[in-house]
Amino acid sequence: MDPLFQFLLRLGDNTLVLGHRVSEWCGHSPVLEEDIALANTALDMIGQTQLWLGLAGEVEGKGRSADDLAFLRDAWDFRNVLLVELPNGDFGQTMMRQFLFDAWNVTMLGKLMKSSDQRVADIAEKASKEAAYHVERSGDTVVGLGDGTPESHARMQAALDYLWPYVGEMFASDEVDAAMVKAGIAPDPSSLRDEYDALVTRVLTEATLTKPDSKYAHKGGRTGYMHTEHLGHLLTSMQWLQRAYPGAKW
Amino acid sequence: MYAQLIKTARSGITPRDEMTDQEREFQDRIDRNEKIEPKDWMPDDYRATLIRQIGQHAHSEVVGQLPEGNWITRAPTLERKAILLAKVQDEAGHGLYLYSAAETLGESRDELVRLLHEGRMKYSSIFNYPTLNWADIGAVGWLVDGAAIVNQVALQRTSYGPYSRAMVRICKEESFHARQGYHAIMQMAFGTPAQKQMAQDALNRLWFPAMMMFGPHDSDSTHSEQSMAWKIKVKSNDELRQQFVDQTIPQIEYLGLDLPEPGIKWNEERGHYDFSDPDWDEFMDVIRGNGPCNVDRLAARQKAWDDGEWVRDGLMAHAKKKAAKLAAE
Ligand SMILES: [Fe+2]
Ligand SMILES: [Fe+2]
Ligand SMILES: [Fe+2]
């Protein structure tokens, strides 16, 4: 498979799946302002998905649209990291997951703005403005809840402990990444780690949370080799109408 | 409407010669179409009635997220998902402006929410009906936002300044929602036979509940008179319902869908469409809490509130710590 196509699927599937997860909160969040903010985050994620998967379809050259890619692939063809497909859990887990992803996304997009592929650079430029806002918001929430009450602190620490083993996958490199580096399209993900760690450490410290020692990283999402059991359920609802009524226009 | 059966906090209308000087002056301002502002004197009953109406409207916006949220994860295209997310985000925003408008009358959002959860305040009956197929999402935009607009365009002229201004802002967004909803239904009405069937099913199921949004007949609406005199209410239930029917029937015909009930006929003499009454007993059942979704909707809101308590407490505690730190520096 074309490495650029693979690479774009990874970006687009991350935002698709995370946007879907965040949208599950609609009308159920702790306070009206959060309903608005979560809907807004999901909306931005879906917007970025349209751009990444739209370009992926173009690069693939088989006439598949962003919708075809989102709604008509099965789980094994998804290339998102495992982190974003994990269930929402409580609000703290959702916001911790968001922060851990946003911090990666904003770092990655910053580099992609200088991509040798102008189409990638243009999308990154647009998306990075949103990502900067997202990471500020999710970071503030992590700080507010980490350094809030004993209960909110304990919940945020539990969320971090649960999610931390899924962070490493965002920095794993393989032959797709090597091809991107060679073409000057994207950086090696492992090269982003220091910048990411600096950002995350600053926020977690302010949040009085302890970064787990474990270096263990679950993986299998971005290669498509082995997703979690959660992804299939997500796709079941997301793809239902397109699957049940093939060819219909909506 | 989003505010139905609002009990005016006064029975009957006060005759002019029984008003105090202050009340008479207040009524004169209203009759001159002046806006009443938060710091102005107002009768207690005017204030209380407005709080009920604005509060109920706000609750409707918030609870209204649930039937639409029911389909966000199943939206059939990325574009439709984005449109629906943006709409639901707008509705939550409307809730926020309206709670703020109620706050200018001295009633806090927390208190209004508490009354909602205790079942002592209502939200629009329409949101106690389920959304069962994707066309319902189109139909909600087209019919429910459509009906809301008919009412809210009139309310832009309401006498209370902050409420009137909130309506101006909200109406712009509601019109956008109604257009997008109609477009979604159009896509289905002109689509495959299965899609057309979904559109027809949504129309048939939501038609009478949309009619009910305007509230009972004027003749059965005991509390309207004083609210009309105060221009808290601007047009009567029956006037607004007729306006809605007249604008919607041609749209149904354009879609090539069957009319949702056999009583709909053009009446040359009146220059309006005739139509059948919804089942007003069913309406009263829904208002009393026995609609198909009342229990689930309220439970969902209550759960969101309860589950969110630690979050609100945590953020509040943090804000206090931060303020204390700043003060110490
Ligand atoms: Fe609204
Ligand atoms: Fe409204
Ligand atoms: Fe709306």
XYZ file of C-alpha atoms and ligand atoms in Angstrom:
582
model
C 0.000 0.000 0.000
C 1.170 3.516 -0.815
C 2.900 4.855 2.312
C 1.437 8.338 1.850
C -2.051 6.843 1.711
C -1.281 4.892 4.903
C 0.082 7.952 6.590
C -3.001 10.016 5.744
C -5.299 7.259 6.973
C -3.474 7.330 10.284
C -4.101 11.039 10.666
C -7.688 10.905 9.445
C -8.641 7.832 11.443
C -7.266 9.359 14.635
C -9.518 12.385 14.329
C -12.472 10.369 13.034
C -12.479 7.924 15.896
C -11.720 10.495 18.575
C -14.355 12.864 17.159
C -16.849 10.037 17.312
C -15.979 9.240 20.913
C -16.243 12.853 21.997
C -19.581 13.234 20.236
C -20.986 10.474 22.454
C -21.053 13.042 25.264
C -23.672 15.185 23.609
C -26.183 16.340 26.225
C -24.634 14.303 29.053
C -21.709 16.398 30.225
C -21.229 17.853 33.727
C -22.198 21.413 32.827
C -23.701 23.251 29.868
C -20.430 24.967 28.961
C -18.839 21.527 28.597
C -21.643 20.316 26.344
C -20.795 23.204 24.076
C -17.046 22.689 24.284
C -17.232 18.946 23.676
C -19.507 19.377 20.673
C -17.100 21.966 19.368
C -14.117 19.664 19.831
C -15.912 16.802 18.091
C -16.862 19.140 15.273
C -13.252 20.209 14.750
C -12.126 16.573 14.787
C -14.689 15.657 12.148
C -13.644 18.668 10.086
C -10.011 17.558 10.184
C -11.130 14.049 9.248
C -12.849 15.342 6.120
C -9.599 16.969 5.059
C -7.251 14.078 5.854
C -9.449 11.320 4.497
C -10.405 13.466 1.515
C -6.746 13.773 0.627
C -6.183 10.081 1.352
C -8.855 9.178 -1.183
C -7.305 11.520 -3.707
C -3.842 10.060 -3.167
C -5.172 6.526 -3.432
C -6.684 7.389 -6.806
C -9.453 4.791 -6.748
C -12.266 7.291 -6.525
C -12.969 6.721 -2.823
C -14.323 9.742 -0.970
C -13.699 10.634 2.658
C -17.125 9.153 3.414
C -16.290 5.906 1.612
C -13.167 5.596 3.719
C -14.921 6.452 6.974
C -18.034 4.361 6.537
C -17.079 1.447 4.333
C -13.834 0.077 5.732
C -13.790 -2.636 8.353
C -11.837 -2.523 11.607
C -8.658 -4.093 10.207
C -8.313 -1.259 7.707
C -8.451 1.428 10.382
C -5.131 3.051 11.210
C -5.860 5.130 14.304
C -3.829 4.725 17.464
C -5.492 2.629 20.163
C -5.644 5.600 22.547
C -8.454 7.306 20.631
C -10.723 4.277 20.402
C -10.751 3.621 24.157
C -14.123 4.241 25.810
C -14.942 7.635 27.275
C -15.037 6.478 30.876
C -15.870 9.370 33.157
C -15.414 12.994 32.151
C -11.909 12.962 33.607
C -10.834 10.019 31.479
C -12.288 11.688 28.399
C -10.410 14.909 29.051
C -7.163 13.128 29.916
C -7.390 11.131 26.679
C -8.083 14.367 24.829
C -5.100 16.087 26.373
C -2.720 13.195 25.675
C -3.868 13.209 22.060
C -4.026 16.998 21.629
C -0.456 17.362 22.868
C 0.688 14.910 20.199
C -1.533 16.383 17.498
C -0.393 19.959 18.035
C 3.242 18.867 17.984
C 2.821 16.766 14.855
C 0.812 19.409 13.018
C 3.463 22.014 13.806
C 5.975 19.892 11.907
C 3.579 19.010 9.090
C 3.103 22.682 8.311
C 6.588 22.443 6.796
C 5.788 19.311 4.815
C 7.240 18.982 1.325
C 3.737 18.051 0.196
C 1.837 21.332 -0.047
C -1.539 19.649 0.397
C -0.404 18.190 3.706
C 1.095 21.510 4.782
C -2.160 23.348 4.013
C -4.306 20.977 6.044
C -1.808 21.062 8.905
C -1.853 24.836 8.928
C -5.626 24.959 9.270
C -5.802 22.106 11.785
C -2.984 23.377 13.954
C -4.937 26.496 14.915
C -7.727 24.283 16.227
C -5.277 21.902 17.869
C -3.579 24.765 19.708
C -6.916 25.765 21.163
C -7.807 22.177 22.035
C -4.594 21.454 23.897
C -4.934 24.653 25.872
C -8.459 23.704 26.872
C -7.847 20.052 27.630
C -4.614 20.980 29.432
C -6.456 23.523 31.598
C -9.092 20.947 32.449
C -6.468 18.371 33.406
C -4.838 20.961 35.660
C -8.152 22.101 37.148
C -9.300 18.600 37.983
C -5.873 17.215 38.916
C -5.341 20.064 41.355
C -8.993 20.294 42.446
C -10.548 18.216 45.208
C -9.103 14.939 46.554
C -11.759 13.093 44.569
C -11.082 14.866 41.286
C -7.348 14.356 41.833
C -7.798 10.629 42.435
C -9.979 10.257 39.347
C -7.519 12.094 37.132
C -4.618 10.025 38.430
C -6.613 6.860 37.716
C -7.365 8.126 34.198
C -3.702 8.865 33.592
C -2.642 5.446 34.902
C -5.139 3.747 32.618
C -4.265 5.749 29.520
C -0.524 6.076 29.848
C 0.304 2.673 28.304
C -1.421 3.886 25.130
C 0.763 6.969 24.728
C 3.845 5.214 23.374
C 2.137 4.054 20.185
C 1.904 7.643 18.941
C 5.730 7.706 18.759
C 6.387 4.292 17.217
C 8.053 4.343 13.797
C 7.810 1.881 10.958
C 8.476 1.709 7.228
C 5.578 4.063 6.447
C 7.198 6.713 8.620
C 10.590 6.031 7.089
C 9.122 6.665 3.646
C 7.519 9.905 4.863
C 10.798 11.092 6.337
C 12.610 10.243 3.123
C 10.137 12.217 1.036
C 10.251 15.157 3.449
C 6.511 14.833 4.007
C 6.507 14.148 7.743
C 8.926 13.779 10.646
C 9.773 10.496 12.308
C 7.218 10.242 15.147
C 9.937 9.281 17.614
C 11.547 12.657 17.001
C 8.514 14.373 18.538
C 8.822 12.645 21.854
C 10.981 15.166 23.693
C 8.787 18.096 22.781
C 5.718 16.083 23.745
C 7.187 15.001 27.058
C 8.107 18.560 27.928
C 4.566 19.768 27.292
C 2.922 16.858 29.068
C 5.261 17.022 32.043
C 4.622 20.727 32.512
C 0.835 20.211 32.560
C 0.898 17.083 34.717
C 3.184 18.774 37.215
C 0.870 21.737 37.488
C -1.975 19.253 37.844
C -0.084 17.585 40.741
C -0.365 14.259 38.895
C 2.318 11.596 38.728
C 3.418 10.290 35.376
C 3.519 6.483 35.600
C 6.978 4.906 35.498
C 6.033 2.197 33.077
C 7.458 2.473 29.607
C 5.165 -0.279 28.339
C 3.241 0.658 25.210
C 0.230 -1.133 23.740
C 0.281 -1.058 19.989
C -1.425 -2.393 16.906
C -3.758 0.459 16.003
C -1.722 2.540 13.605
C -0.511 -0.571 11.768
C -3.992 -2.095 11.853
C -2.515 -5.349 13.168
C -4.604 -5.513 16.333
C -7.184 -2.967 17.503
C -8.982 -3.136 20.834
C -12.369 -4.821 21.118
C -13.892 -1.359 21.410
C -13.387 -0.293 17.810
C -15.815 -2.805 16.322
C -18.658 -1.517 18.467
C -17.885 2.054 17.542
C -17.934 1.180 13.841
C -21.154 -0.758 14.264
C -23.052 2.376 15.136
C -21.033 4.773 13.005
C -21.347 2.779 9.798
C -24.799 1.324 10.259
C -26.812 3.480 7.855
C -24.236 3.299 5.093
C -24.024 -0.466 5.458
C -27.752 -1.081 5.736
C -28.687 1.098 2.759
C -25.850 0.745 0.253
C -25.658 3.437 -2.374
C -28.166 5.789 -0.747
C -27.261 9.489 -0.743
C -27.758 11.309 2.525
C -43.952 26.098 22.072
C -40.614 25.777 23.827
C -42.577 27.452 26.578
C -46.044 25.915 26.823
C -48.849 26.358 29.312
C -46.919 29.005 31.174
C -49.030 29.861 34.136
C -49.190 33.612 34.437
C -48.493 34.410 38.052
C -51.778 36.226 38.281
C -55.222 35.026 37.360
C -57.173 37.222 35.003
C -56.125 40.614 33.867
C -55.905 43.571 36.253
C -58.259 46.367 35.159
C -56.619 49.730 34.738
C -58.524 51.395 37.572
C -57.327 48.701 40.011
C -53.663 49.262 39.158
C -51.323 51.230 41.385
C -49.725 54.302 39.814
C -46.546 52.340 39.370
C -48.351 49.493 37.637
C -50.198 51.892 35.372
C -46.969 53.593 34.360
C -45.441 50.180 33.679
C -48.383 49.163 31.517
C -48.137 52.457 29.604
C -44.512 51.780 28.799
C -45.434 48.362 27.470
C -48.269 49.798 25.430
C -45.816 52.272 23.898
C -43.648 49.238 22.935
C -40.821 50.320 25.217
C -38.520 47.527 26.346
C -38.362 46.727 30.050
C -34.771 46.379 31.252
C -33.426 44.442 34.255
C -32.985 47.480 36.517
C -36.471 48.870 35.782
C -39.309 48.442 38.216
C -41.664 45.612 37.235
C -44.632 43.919 38.911
C -43.616 40.792 40.846
C -46.009 38.721 38.768
C -44.458 39.977 35.547
C -41.051 38.927 36.836
C -42.283 35.534 38.030
C -44.089 34.801 34.769
C -41.045 35.706 32.715
C -38.769 33.530 34.824
C -41.083 30.586 34.207
C -41.265 31.237 30.499
C -37.573 31.912 29.912
C -36.571 29.074 32.218
C -38.799 26.625 30.408
C -37.439 27.810 27.099
C -33.869 27.327 28.348
C -34.648 23.827 29.647
C -36.139 22.961 26.250
C -32.941 23.917 24.475
C -30.905 21.793 26.853
C -33.152 18.727 26.926
C -33.537 19.139 23.158
C -29.932 18.014 22.804
C -30.948 14.490 23.789
C -33.227 13.395 20.920
C -30.715 14.786 18.426
C -27.723 13.468 20.301
C -29.392 10.083 19.936
C -28.317 10.126 16.267
C -24.968 11.903 16.307
C -23.024 8.667 16.491
C -25.084 7.186 13.652
C -25.062 10.146 11.272
C -24.640 8.679 7.782
C -21.948 11.010 6.395
C -19.192 13.177 7.820
C -20.982 16.257 6.538
C -24.256 15.295 8.229
C -22.433 14.504 11.431
C -20.732 17.903 11.357
C -24.029 19.690 10.677
C -25.741 17.874 13.523
C -22.878 18.550 15.936
C -22.949 22.226 15.040
C -26.700 22.339 15.561
C -26.597 20.656 18.933
C -23.807 22.979 19.954
C -26.000 25.930 18.978
C -28.901 24.572 21.029
C -26.724 24.314 24.123
C -25.619 27.884 23.406
C -29.265 28.968 23.263
C -29.779 27.376 26.638
C -26.871 29.393 27.956
C -28.157 32.780 26.654
C -31.601 32.043 28.005
C -30.367 31.092 31.468
C -28.418 34.339 31.404
C -31.584 36.226 30.492
C -33.317 34.574 33.459
C -30.397 35.576 35.677
C -31.066 39.235 34.862
C -34.401 38.688 36.632
C -32.642 37.425 39.744
C -33.044 33.682 39.204
C -29.866 31.605 39.049
C -29.227 28.842 36.546
C -28.550 26.367 39.345
C -31.925 27.068 40.889
C -33.739 26.646 37.573
C -31.905 23.394 36.916
C -32.813 22.158 40.380
C -36.493 22.897 39.703
C -36.249 21.034 36.400
C -34.710 17.980 38.028
C -37.327 17.999 40.764
C -39.999 17.982 38.072
C -41.259 21.393 39.184
C -40.388 23.056 35.885
C -41.152 21.738 32.422
C -39.571 21.779 29.008
C -41.335 21.559 25.666
C -43.505 18.458 25.222
C -41.918 17.818 21.812
C -38.690 16.540 23.359
C -40.571 13.757 25.076
C -41.018 12.048 21.728
C -38.355 9.656 20.431
C -36.177 10.028 17.333
C -36.493 6.631 15.664
C -34.992 6.893 12.224
C -32.461 9.198 10.578
C -35.194 11.217 8.874
C -36.355 12.264 12.333
C -33.241 14.403 12.548
C -34.219 16.204 9.371
C -37.804 16.437 10.573
C -36.750 17.878 13.918
C -34.876 20.676 12.174
C -37.610 21.278 9.651
C -40.702 20.944 11.875
C -39.508 21.494 15.436
C -37.054 24.300 14.801
C -39.545 25.517 12.189
C -42.332 25.706 14.758
C -39.980 27.279 17.279
C -39.097 30.000 14.779
C -42.721 30.894 14.150
C -43.100 31.495 17.851
C -39.734 33.107 18.412
C -39.937 35.551 15.541
C -43.048 36.862 17.285
C -41.171 36.888 20.594
C -38.512 39.205 19.196
C -41.114 41.858 20.000
C -41.590 40.665 23.571
C -41.505 43.415 26.190
C -38.547 42.237 28.252
C -35.358 43.578 26.663
C -32.888 40.756 27.405
C -35.405 38.097 26.301
C -36.224 39.973 23.131
C -32.545 40.381 22.249
C -31.847 36.708 22.985
C -34.662 35.833 20.561
C -33.175 37.937 17.776
C -29.880 36.146 18.102
C -31.417 32.709 18.512
C -33.819 33.083 15.579
C -30.990 33.523 13.110
C -29.530 30.190 14.138
C -32.904 28.448 14.293
C -33.649 29.467 10.695
C -30.381 27.941 9.656
C -31.298 24.715 11.500
C -34.704 24.601 9.848
C -33.194 25.001 6.387
C -30.629 22.299 7.009
C -33.307 19.999 8.399
C -35.464 20.515 5.346
C -32.509 19.817 3.113
C -31.825 16.538 4.929
C -35.458 15.475 4.507
C -35.411 16.513 0.866
C -32.422 14.311 0.236
C -34.404 11.399 1.629
C -37.775 12.202 0.095
C -36.075 12.267 -3.320
C -33.836 9.310 -2.468
C -34.355 5.542 -2.473
C -37.766 4.034 -1.609
C -36.464 3.104 1.826
C -35.299 6.659 2.448
C -38.617 8.053 1.306
C -40.350 5.675 3.689
C -38.200 6.966 6.551
C -39.097 10.548 5.650
C -42.813 9.740 5.555
C -42.610 7.867 8.839
C -40.858 10.797 10.518
C -43.407 13.277 9.196
C -46.360 11.145 10.261
C -45.027 10.611 13.766
C -43.820 14.142 14.441
C -46.661 16.108 12.870
C -49.078 16.123 15.787
C -46.373 16.574 18.411
C -45.204 19.609 16.412
C -48.792 20.946 16.415
C -48.846 20.527 20.178
C -45.798 22.740 20.550
C -48.038 25.783 20.193
C -50.068 24.779 23.232
C -53.835 24.360 23.671
C -56.502 26.324 21.829
C -56.782 29.969 22.795
C -60.213 29.174 24.218
C -58.612 26.639 26.592
C -55.549 28.671 27.374
C -56.533 30.317 30.611
C -53.351 32.167 31.375
C -52.721 33.963 28.136
C -54.596 37.194 28.664
C -52.356 38.864 31.199
C -49.262 37.604 29.395
C -50.549 39.157 26.191
C -51.259 42.454 27.953
C -47.697 42.436 29.279
C -46.396 41.429 25.855
C -44.607 38.453 27.355
C -46.651 36.592 24.799
C -47.166 38.371 21.520
C -49.390 36.183 19.370
C -51.969 33.613 20.399
C -51.420 29.855 20.232
C -53.966 29.371 17.465
C -52.606 32.188 15.325
C -49.105 30.786 15.517
C -50.229 27.219 14.839
C -52.138 28.333 11.744
C -49.122 30.237 10.492
C -46.986 27.152 10.923
C -49.448 24.887 9.109
C -49.795 27.356 6.248
C -46.070 27.539 5.693
C -45.457 23.800 6.085
C -48.110 22.175 3.856
C -46.613 23.506 0.581
C -43.234 22.197 1.741
C -44.719 18.736 2.293
C -46.251 18.864 -1.170
C -42.952 19.884 -2.713
C -41.321 16.865 -1.106
C -43.928 14.599 -2.673
C -44.794 13.120 0.700
C -48.324 12.224 1.740
C -50.001 14.696 4.049
C -49.646 13.451 7.621
C -53.371 13.512 8.398
C -56.594 13.546 6.365
C -57.992 16.757 7.852
C -55.569 19.004 5.991
C -57.407 20.906 3.242
C -57.082 24.325 1.721
C -59.980 26.515 2.821
C -60.598 29.064 0.101
C -62.930 31.104 2.232
C -60.526 31.511 5.159
C -57.458 31.715 2.973
C -55.819 29.171 5.266
C -55.392 25.432 5.545
C -57.825 23.551 7.729
C -56.311 20.813 9.855
C -57.249 18.388 12.616
C -56.594 18.853 16.268
C -53.891 16.803 17.849
C -55.060 14.516 20.617
C -55.178 16.976 23.483
C -55.516 14.184 26.039
C -52.219 12.820 24.822
C -50.764 16.309 25.106
C -51.868 16.569 28.720
C -50.426 13.128 29.406
C -47.063 14.207 28.046
C -47.195 17.409 30.089
C -47.972 15.376 33.216
C -44.894 13.253 32.658
C -46.393 10.297 30.807
C -44.993 10.911 27.337
C -42.943 8.206 25.641
C -39.614 9.673 26.784
C -40.312 11.871 29.815
C -38.771 9.504 32.324
C -35.706 8.775 30.206
C -35.047 12.412 29.332
C -35.216 13.600 32.897
C -33.177 10.653 34.134
C -30.497 11.401 31.539
C -30.278 15.035 32.644
C -30.259 14.063 36.299
C -27.522 11.507 35.707
C -25.420 14.023 33.787
C -25.784 16.421 36.688
C -25.004 13.835 39.376
C -22.079 12.302 37.502
C -20.734 15.772 36.884
C -20.744 16.866 40.493
C -17.143 15.892 41.165
C -16.089 17.769 38.033
C -17.879 20.975 39.010
C -16.538 20.695 42.556
C -13.029 19.975 41.335
C -12.914 22.920 38.963
C -14.388 25.200 41.594
C -11.843 24.094 44.188
C -9.054 24.711 41.724
C -10.329 28.176 40.875
C -10.373 29.015 44.592
C -6.836 27.752 45.106
C -5.670 29.795 42.176
C -7.379 32.933 43.436
C -5.893 32.434 46.903
C -2.432 31.994 45.394
C -2.817 35.171 43.376
C -3.997 37.080 46.420
C -0.983 35.882 48.424
C 1.487 37.083 45.798
Fe -32.444 26.456 19.876
Fe -35.427 27.550 20.649
Fe -32.431 24.933 16.686
